[in-house]
mmCIF file of C-alpha atoms in Angstrom:
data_model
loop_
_atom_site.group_PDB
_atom_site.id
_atom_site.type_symbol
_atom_site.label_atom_id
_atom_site.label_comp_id
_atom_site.label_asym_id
_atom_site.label_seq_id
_atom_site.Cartn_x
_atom_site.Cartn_y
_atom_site.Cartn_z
ATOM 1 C CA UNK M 1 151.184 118.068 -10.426
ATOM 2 C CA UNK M 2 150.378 119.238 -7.057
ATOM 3 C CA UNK M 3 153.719 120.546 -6.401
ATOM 4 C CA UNK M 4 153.906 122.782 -9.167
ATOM 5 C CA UNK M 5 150.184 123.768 -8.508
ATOM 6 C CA UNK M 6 151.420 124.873 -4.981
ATOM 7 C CA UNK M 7 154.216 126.884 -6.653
ATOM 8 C CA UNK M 8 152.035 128.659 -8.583
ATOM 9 C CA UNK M 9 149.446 129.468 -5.859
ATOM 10 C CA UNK M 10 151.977 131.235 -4.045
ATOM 11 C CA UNK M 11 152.655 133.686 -6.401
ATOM 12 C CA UNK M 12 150.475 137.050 -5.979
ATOM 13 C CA UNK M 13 150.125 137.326 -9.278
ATOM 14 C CA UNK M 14 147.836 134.256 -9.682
ATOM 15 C CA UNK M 15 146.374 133.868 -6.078
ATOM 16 C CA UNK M 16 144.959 137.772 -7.183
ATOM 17 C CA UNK M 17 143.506 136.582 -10.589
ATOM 18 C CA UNK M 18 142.279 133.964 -8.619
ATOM 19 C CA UNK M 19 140.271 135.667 -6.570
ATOM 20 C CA UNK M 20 138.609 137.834 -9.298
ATOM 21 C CA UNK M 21 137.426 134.358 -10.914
ATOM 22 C CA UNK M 22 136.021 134.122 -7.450
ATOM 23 C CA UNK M 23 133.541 136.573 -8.201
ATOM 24 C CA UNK M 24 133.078 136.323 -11.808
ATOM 25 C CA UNK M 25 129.682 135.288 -13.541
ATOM 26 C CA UNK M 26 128.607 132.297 -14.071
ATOM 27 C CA UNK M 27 130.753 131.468 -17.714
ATOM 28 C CA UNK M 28 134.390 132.479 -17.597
ATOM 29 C CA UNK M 29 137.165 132.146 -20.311
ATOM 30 C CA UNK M 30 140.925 132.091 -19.550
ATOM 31 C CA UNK M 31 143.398 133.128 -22.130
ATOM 32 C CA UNK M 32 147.118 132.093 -22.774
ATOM 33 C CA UNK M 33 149.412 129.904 -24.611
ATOM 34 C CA UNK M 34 150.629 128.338 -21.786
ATOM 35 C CA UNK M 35 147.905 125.196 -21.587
ATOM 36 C CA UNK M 36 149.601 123.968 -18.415
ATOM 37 C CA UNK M 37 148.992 127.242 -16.488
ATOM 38 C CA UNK M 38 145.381 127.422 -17.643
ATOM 39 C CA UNK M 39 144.814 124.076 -16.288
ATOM 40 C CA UNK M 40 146.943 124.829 -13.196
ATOM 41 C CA UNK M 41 144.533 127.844 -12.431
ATOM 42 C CA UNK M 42 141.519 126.652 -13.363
ATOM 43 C CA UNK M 43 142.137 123.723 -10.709
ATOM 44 C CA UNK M 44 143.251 126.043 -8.201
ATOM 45 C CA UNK M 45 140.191 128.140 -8.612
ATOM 46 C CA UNK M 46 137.831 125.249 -8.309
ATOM 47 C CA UNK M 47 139.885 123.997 -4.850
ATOM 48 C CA UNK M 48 139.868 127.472 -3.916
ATOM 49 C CA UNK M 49 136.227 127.798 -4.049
ATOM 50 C CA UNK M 50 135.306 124.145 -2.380
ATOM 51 C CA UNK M 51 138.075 123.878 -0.311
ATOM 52 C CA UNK M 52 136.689 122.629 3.371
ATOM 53 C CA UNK M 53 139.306 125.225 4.792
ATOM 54 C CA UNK M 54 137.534 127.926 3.055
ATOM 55 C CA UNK M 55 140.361 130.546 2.845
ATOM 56 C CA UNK M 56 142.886 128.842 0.558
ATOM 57 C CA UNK M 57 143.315 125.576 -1.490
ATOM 58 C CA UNK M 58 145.017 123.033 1.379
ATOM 59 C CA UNK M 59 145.732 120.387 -0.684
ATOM 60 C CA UNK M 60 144.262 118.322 1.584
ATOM 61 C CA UNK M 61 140.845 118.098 2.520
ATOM 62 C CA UNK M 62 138.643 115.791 0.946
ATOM 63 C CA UNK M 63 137.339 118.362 -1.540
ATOM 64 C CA UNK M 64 140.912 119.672 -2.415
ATOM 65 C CA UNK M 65 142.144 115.749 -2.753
ATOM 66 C CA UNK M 66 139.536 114.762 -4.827
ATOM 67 C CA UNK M 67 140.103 117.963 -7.375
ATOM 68 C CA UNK M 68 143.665 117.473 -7.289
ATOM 69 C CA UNK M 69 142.925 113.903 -8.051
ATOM 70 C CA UNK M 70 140.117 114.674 -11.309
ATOM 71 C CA UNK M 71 137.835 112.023 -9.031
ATOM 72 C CA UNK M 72 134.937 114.450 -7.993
ATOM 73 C CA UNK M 73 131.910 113.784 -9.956
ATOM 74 C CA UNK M 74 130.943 117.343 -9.915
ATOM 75 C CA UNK M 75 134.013 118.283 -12.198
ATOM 76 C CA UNK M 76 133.510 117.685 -15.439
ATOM 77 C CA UNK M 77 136.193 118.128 -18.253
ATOM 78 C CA UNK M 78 136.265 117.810 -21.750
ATOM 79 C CA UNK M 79 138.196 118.413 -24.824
ATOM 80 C CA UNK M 80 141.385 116.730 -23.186
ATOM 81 C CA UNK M 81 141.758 113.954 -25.998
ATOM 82 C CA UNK M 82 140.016 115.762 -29.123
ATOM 83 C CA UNK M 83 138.201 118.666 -29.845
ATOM 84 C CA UNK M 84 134.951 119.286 -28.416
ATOM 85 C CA UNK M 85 131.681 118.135 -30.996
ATOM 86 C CA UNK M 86 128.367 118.864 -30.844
ATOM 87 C CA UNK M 87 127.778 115.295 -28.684
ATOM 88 C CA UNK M 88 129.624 116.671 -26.107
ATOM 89 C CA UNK M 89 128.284 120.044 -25.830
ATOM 90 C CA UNK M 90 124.392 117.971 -25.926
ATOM 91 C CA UNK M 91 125.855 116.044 -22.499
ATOM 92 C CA UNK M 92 127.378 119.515 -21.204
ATOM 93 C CA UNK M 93 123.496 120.770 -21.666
ATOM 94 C CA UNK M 94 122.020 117.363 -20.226
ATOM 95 C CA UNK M 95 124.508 117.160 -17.205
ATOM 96 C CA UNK M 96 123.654 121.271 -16.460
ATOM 97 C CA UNK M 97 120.493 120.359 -14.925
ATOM 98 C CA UNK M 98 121.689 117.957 -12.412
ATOM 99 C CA UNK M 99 122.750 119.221 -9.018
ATOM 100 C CA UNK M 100 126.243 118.973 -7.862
ATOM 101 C CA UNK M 101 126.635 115.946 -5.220
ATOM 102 C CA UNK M 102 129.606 116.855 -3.570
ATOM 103 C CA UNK M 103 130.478 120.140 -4.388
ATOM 104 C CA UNK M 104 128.628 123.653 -3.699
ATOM 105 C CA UNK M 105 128.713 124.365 -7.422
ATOM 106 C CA UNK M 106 128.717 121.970 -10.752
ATOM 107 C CA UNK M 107 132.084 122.881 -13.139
ATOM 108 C CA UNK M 108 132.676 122.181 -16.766
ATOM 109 C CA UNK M 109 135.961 122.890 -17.835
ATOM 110 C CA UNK M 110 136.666 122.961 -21.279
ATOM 111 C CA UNK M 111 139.781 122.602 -22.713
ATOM 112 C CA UNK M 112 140.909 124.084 -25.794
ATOM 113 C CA UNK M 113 137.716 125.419 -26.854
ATOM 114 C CA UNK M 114 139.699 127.011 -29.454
ATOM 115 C CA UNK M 115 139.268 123.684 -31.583
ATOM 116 C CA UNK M 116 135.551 123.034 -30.963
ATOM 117 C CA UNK M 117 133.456 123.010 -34.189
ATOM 118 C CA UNK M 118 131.438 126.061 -34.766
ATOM 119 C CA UNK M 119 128.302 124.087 -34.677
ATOM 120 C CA UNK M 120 129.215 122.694 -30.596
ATOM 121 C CA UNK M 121 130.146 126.182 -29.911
ATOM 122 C CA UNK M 122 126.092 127.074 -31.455
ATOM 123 C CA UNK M 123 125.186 124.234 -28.979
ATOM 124 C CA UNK M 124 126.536 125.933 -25.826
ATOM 125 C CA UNK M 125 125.134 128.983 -26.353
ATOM 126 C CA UNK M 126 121.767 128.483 -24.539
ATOM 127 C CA UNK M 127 123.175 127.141 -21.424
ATOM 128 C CA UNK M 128 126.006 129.613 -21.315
ATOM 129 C CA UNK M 129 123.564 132.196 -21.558
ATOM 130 C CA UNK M 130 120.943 131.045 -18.937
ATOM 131 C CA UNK M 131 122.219 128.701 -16.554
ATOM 132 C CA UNK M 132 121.467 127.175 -13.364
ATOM 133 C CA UNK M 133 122.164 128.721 -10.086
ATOM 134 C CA UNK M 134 125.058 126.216 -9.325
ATOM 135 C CA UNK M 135 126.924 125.903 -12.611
ATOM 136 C CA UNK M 136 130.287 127.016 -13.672
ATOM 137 C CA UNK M 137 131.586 127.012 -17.277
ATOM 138 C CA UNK M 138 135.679 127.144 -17.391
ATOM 139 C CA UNK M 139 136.488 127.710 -20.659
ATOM 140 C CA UNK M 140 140.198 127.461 -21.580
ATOM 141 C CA UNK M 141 141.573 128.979 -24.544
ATOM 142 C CA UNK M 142 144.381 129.315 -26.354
ATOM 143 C CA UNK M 143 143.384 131.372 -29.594
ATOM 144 C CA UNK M 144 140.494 133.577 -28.792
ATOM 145 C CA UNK M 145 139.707 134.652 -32.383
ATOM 146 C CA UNK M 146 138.414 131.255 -32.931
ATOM 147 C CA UNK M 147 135.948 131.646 -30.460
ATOM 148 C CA UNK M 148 132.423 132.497 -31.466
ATOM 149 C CA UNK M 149 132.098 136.556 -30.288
ATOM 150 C CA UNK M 150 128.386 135.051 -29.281
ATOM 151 C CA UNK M 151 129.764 132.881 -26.561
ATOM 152 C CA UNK M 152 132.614 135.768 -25.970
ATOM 153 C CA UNK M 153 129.649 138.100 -24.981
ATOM 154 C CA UNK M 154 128.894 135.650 -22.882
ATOM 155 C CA UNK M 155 131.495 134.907 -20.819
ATOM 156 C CA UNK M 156 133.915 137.255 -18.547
ATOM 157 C CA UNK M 157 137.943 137.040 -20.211
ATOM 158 C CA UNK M 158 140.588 136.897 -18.111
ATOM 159 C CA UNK M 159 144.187 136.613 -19.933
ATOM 160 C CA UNK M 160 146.190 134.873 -17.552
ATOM 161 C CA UNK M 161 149.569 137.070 -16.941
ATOM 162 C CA UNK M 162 152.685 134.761 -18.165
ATOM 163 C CA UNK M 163 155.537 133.586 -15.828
ATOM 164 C CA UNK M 164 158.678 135.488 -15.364
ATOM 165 C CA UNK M 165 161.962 133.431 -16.460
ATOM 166 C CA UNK M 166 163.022 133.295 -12.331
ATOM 167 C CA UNK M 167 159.658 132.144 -11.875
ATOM 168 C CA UNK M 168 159.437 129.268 -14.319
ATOM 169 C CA UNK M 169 162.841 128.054 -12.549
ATOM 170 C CA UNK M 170 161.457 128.201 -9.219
ATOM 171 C CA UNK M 171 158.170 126.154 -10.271
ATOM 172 C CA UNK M 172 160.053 123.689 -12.622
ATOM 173 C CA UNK M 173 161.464 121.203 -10.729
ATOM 174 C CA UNK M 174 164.447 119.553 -12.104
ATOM 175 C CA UNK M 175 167.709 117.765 -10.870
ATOM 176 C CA UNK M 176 170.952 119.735 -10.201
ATOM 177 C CA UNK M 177 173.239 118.699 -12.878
ATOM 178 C CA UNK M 178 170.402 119.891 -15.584
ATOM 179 C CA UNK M 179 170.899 123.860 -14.566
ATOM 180 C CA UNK M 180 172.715 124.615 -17.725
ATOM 181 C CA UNK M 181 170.199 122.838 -19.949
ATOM 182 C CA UNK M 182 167.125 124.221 -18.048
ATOM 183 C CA UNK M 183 168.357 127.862 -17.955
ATOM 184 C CA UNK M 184 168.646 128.054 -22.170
ATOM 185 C CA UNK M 185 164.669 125.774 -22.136
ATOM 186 C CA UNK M 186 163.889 129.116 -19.637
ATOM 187 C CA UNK M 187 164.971 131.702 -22.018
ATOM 188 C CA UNK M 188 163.087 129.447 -25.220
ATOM 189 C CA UNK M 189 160.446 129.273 -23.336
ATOM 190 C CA UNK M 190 159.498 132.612 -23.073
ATOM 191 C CA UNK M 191 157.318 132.346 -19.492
ATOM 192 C CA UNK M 192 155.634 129.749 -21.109
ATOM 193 C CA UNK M 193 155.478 126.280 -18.654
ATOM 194 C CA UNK M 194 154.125 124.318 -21.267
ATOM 195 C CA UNK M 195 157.215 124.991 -23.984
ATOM 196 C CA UNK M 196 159.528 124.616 -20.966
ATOM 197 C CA UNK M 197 158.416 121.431 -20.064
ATOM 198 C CA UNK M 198 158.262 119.824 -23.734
ATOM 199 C CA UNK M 199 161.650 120.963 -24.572
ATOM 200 C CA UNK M 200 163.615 119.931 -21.311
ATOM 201 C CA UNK M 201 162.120 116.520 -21.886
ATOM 202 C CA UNK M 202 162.993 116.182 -25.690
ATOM 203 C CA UNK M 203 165.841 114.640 -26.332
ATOM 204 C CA UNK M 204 166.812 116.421 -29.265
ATOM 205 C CA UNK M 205 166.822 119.481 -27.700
ATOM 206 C CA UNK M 206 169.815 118.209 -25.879
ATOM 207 C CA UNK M 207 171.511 117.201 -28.562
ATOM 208 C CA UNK M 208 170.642 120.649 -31.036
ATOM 209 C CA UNK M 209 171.969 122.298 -27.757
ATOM 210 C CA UNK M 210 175.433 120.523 -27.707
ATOM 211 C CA UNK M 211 175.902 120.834 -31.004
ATOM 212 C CA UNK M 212 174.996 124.427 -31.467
ATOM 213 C CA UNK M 213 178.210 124.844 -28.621
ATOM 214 C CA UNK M 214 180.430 122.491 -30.494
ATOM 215 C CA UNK M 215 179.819 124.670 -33.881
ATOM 216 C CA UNK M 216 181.151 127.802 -31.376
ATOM 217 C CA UNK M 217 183.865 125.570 -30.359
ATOM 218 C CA UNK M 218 185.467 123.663 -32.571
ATOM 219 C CA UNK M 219 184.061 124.765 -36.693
ATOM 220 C CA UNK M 220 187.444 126.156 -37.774
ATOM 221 C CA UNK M 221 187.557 126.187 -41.509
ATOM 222 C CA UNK M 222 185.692 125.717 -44.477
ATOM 223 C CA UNK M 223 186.418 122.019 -44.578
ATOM 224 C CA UNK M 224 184.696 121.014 -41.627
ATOM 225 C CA UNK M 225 181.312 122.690 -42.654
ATOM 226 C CA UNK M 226 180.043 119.642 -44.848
ATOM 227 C CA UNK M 227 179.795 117.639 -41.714
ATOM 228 C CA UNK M 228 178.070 120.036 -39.613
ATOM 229 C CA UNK M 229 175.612 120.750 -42.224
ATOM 230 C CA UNK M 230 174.766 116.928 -42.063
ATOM 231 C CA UNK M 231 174.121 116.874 -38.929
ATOM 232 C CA UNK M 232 172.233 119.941 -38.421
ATOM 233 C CA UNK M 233 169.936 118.253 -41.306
ATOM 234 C CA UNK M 234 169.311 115.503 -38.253
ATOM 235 C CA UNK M 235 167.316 117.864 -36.948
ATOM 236 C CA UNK M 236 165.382 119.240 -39.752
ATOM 237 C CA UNK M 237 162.393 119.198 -38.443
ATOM 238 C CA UNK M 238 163.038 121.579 -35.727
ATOM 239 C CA UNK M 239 165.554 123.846 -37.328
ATOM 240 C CA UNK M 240 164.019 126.644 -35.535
ATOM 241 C CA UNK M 241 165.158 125.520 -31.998
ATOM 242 C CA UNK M 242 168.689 124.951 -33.560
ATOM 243 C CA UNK M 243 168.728 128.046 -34.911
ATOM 244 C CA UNK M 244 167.082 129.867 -31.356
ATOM 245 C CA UNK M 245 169.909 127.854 -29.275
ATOM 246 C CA UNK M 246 172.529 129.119 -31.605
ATOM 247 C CA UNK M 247 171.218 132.734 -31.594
ATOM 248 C CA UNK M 248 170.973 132.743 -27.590
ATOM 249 C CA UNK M 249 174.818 131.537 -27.167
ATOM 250 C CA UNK M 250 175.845 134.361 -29.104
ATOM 251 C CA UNK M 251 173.714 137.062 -27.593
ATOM 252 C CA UNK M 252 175.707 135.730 -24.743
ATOM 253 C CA UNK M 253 178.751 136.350 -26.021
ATOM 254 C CA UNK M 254 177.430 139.907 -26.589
ATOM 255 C CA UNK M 255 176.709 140.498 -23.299
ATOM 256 C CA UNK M 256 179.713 139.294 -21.656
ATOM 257 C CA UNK M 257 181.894 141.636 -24.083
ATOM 258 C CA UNK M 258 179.522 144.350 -22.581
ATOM 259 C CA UNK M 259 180.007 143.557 -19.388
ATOM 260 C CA UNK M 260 176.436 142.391 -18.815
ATOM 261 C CA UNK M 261 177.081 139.439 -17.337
ATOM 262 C CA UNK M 262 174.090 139.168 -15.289
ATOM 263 C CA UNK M 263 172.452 139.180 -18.833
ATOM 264 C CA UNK M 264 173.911 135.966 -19.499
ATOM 265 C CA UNK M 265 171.245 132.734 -19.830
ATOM 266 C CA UNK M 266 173.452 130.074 -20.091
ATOM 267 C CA UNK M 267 175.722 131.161 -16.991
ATOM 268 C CA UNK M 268 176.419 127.181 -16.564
ATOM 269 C CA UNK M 269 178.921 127.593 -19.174
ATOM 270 C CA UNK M 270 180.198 130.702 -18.393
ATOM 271 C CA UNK M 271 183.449 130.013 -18.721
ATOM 272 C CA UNK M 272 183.771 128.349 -22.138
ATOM 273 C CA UNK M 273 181.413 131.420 -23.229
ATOM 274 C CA UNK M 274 184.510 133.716 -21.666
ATOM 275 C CA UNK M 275 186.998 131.960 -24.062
ATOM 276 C CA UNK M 276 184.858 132.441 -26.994
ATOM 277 C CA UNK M 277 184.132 135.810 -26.056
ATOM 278 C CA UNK M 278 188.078 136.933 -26.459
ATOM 279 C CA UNK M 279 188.213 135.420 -30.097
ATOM 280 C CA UNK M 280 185.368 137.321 -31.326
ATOM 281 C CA UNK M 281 184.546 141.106 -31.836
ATOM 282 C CA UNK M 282 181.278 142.342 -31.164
ATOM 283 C CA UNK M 283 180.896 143.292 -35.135
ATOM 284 C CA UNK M 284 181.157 139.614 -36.088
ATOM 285 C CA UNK M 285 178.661 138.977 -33.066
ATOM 286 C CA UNK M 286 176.118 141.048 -34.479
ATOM 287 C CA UNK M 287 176.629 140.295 -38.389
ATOM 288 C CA UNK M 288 176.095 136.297 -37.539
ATOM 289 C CA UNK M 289 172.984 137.378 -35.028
ATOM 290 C CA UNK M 290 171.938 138.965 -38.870
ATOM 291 C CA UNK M 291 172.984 135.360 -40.445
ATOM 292 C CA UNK M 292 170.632 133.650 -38.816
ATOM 293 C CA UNK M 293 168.044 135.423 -39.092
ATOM 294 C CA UNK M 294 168.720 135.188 -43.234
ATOM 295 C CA UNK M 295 168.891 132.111 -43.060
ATOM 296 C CA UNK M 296 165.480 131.510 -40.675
ATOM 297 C CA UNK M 297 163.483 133.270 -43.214
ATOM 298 C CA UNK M 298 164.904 131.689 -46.320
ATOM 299 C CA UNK M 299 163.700 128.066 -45.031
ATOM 300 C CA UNK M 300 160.372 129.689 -44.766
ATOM 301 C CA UNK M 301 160.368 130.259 -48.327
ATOM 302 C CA UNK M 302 161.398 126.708 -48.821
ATOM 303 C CA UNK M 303 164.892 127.476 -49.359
ATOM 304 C CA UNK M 304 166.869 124.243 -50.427
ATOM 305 C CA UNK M 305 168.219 123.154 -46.910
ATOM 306 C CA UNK M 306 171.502 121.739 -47.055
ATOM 307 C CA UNK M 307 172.581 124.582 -49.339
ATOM 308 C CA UNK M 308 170.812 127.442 -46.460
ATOM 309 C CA UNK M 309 173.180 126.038 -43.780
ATOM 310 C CA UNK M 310 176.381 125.638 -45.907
ATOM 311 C CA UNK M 311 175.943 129.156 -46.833
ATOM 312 C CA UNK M 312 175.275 130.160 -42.932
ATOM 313 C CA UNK M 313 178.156 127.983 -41.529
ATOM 314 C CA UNK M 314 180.486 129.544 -44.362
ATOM 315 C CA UNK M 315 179.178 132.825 -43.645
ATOM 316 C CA UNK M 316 180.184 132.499 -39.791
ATOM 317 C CA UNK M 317 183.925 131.575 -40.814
ATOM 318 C CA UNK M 318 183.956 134.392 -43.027
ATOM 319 C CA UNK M 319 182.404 136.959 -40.515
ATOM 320 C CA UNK M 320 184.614 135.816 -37.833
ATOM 321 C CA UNK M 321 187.787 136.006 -40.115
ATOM 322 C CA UNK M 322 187.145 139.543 -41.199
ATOM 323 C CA UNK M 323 186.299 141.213 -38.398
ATOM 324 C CA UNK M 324 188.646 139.709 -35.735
#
């Protein structure tokens, strides 16, 4: 964790917002989908603020280790495993009036508040409202509309700004030989560390990946559909990723016919995209970018699901065929 934490630090972006949570009240609440960046800088902030170097987290000092490490006894987190009850917002109000041992100030980070019960979020309201001199409520959130507007009032907001896609590549770290797989999980992400993450580590997002290239590649004619469409139906369950990975290959395509190749995600594969790109007009491009899109919406409305993708892998023969 701590080398993506220092990643993150050094980006003026966050080491900014992190120095307006410096001086914010005494109850803050930090906004975004991304869970792993709200963690990320609400642990910086903390190290920030007890760091024994006093100007920047080091990493290193016994304050910083311990933080880094979730061992300091004046840290304490909850919501982690399950949503937050009303037993753990009574402890949150019992362990507000004990003094911090180690650190200058006593924190309570709570994680996806978004999921405590109404009746916890009641519970917090007193001690949000009128605490102690030394403590610090971090609330992370992921959905603020399910947050009480009493404990909103409360508390400053901060949305945390996302990452840009060269940004998420430069924090991830992953092995060489993976650049082609991490480059499409970038552009699925969508700045968002926490999506990146799950997907490059999924299995079956390698495998909906090389067979949304192999469908490009080698789906020919009509006869060949019946055993894509089974398996596709492998991956049922996340038919949206297959049909996001497909979508991204051919805008792609698009952009190398346009001579945008800088626009191009998947620039690991370059090459095979160059060979597609000469077989293909831009019209049939943009009619099976439509396709999808049909054919994403139909499964919504519970759309039989074998029948959806035969009709989408025919339709891509046919679009290709008429508008070579």
């Amino acid at each position: 964790m701590s080398s993506y934490l220092f990643k993150i630090w050094e980006l003026e972006k966050y080491k900014s917002l992190i120095s307006k949570l410096e001086k914010s009240s005494h109850a803050v609440i930090l906004h975004s989908k991304d869970k792993m960046l709200l963690e990320a800088i609400s642990k910086l902030f903390v190290m920030k603020s007890e760091c024994l170097d006093s100007h920047k987290p080091c990493f290193v000092c016994t304050n910083c280790s311990k933080i880094l490490d979730g061992n300091s006894i004046d840290i304490e987190v909850f919501g982690s495993e399950k949503a937050i009850l009303v037993e753990d917002s009574q402890k949150i109000v019992e362990d507000s009036f004990v003094l911090p041992l180690e650190l200058k100030k006593k924190y309570f980070i709570l994680k996806n508040f978004e999921n405590s019960t109404v009746q916890a979020q009641n519970k917090l309201l007193k001690v949000i409202e009128e605490p102690r001199l030394f403590d610090k409520f971090i609330l992370l959130v992921d959905n603020l509309d399910a947050v009480l507007s009493t404990i909103k009032s409360r508390c400053e907001i901060y949305t945390v700004p996302k990452f840009e896609d060269d940004e998420l590549k430069t924090i991830f770290d992953f092995n060489i030989g993976d650049g082609s797989k991490v480059n499409f999980a970038v552009q699925y992400a969508d700045g968002n560390l926490t999506t990146l993450n799950t997907i490059f580590n999924d299995d079956e997002f390698s495998e909906i990946y090389s067979l949304c290239r192999c469908i490009l590649t080698n789906m020919q004619n009509s006869s060949m559909v019946l055993d894509f469409t089974f398996e596709i139906s492998k991956h049922k369950d996340k038919i949206e990723m297959f049909f996001d990975v497909l979508s991204v290959i051919y805008r792609d395509i698009i952009a190398i016919k346009n001579n945008k190749q800088n626009l191009v995600q998947n620039k690991e594969i370059i090459n095979e995209l160059l060979v597609l790109a000469n077989g293909i007009s831009e019209l049939a491009l943009v009619n099976i970018l439509k396709e999808i899109e049909i054919s994403r919406q139909s499964l919504k409305y519970n759309a039989n699901f074998s029948s959806v993708i035969d009709n989408l892998l025919l339709k891509i023969l046919e679009i290709k065929h008429i508008c070579k």
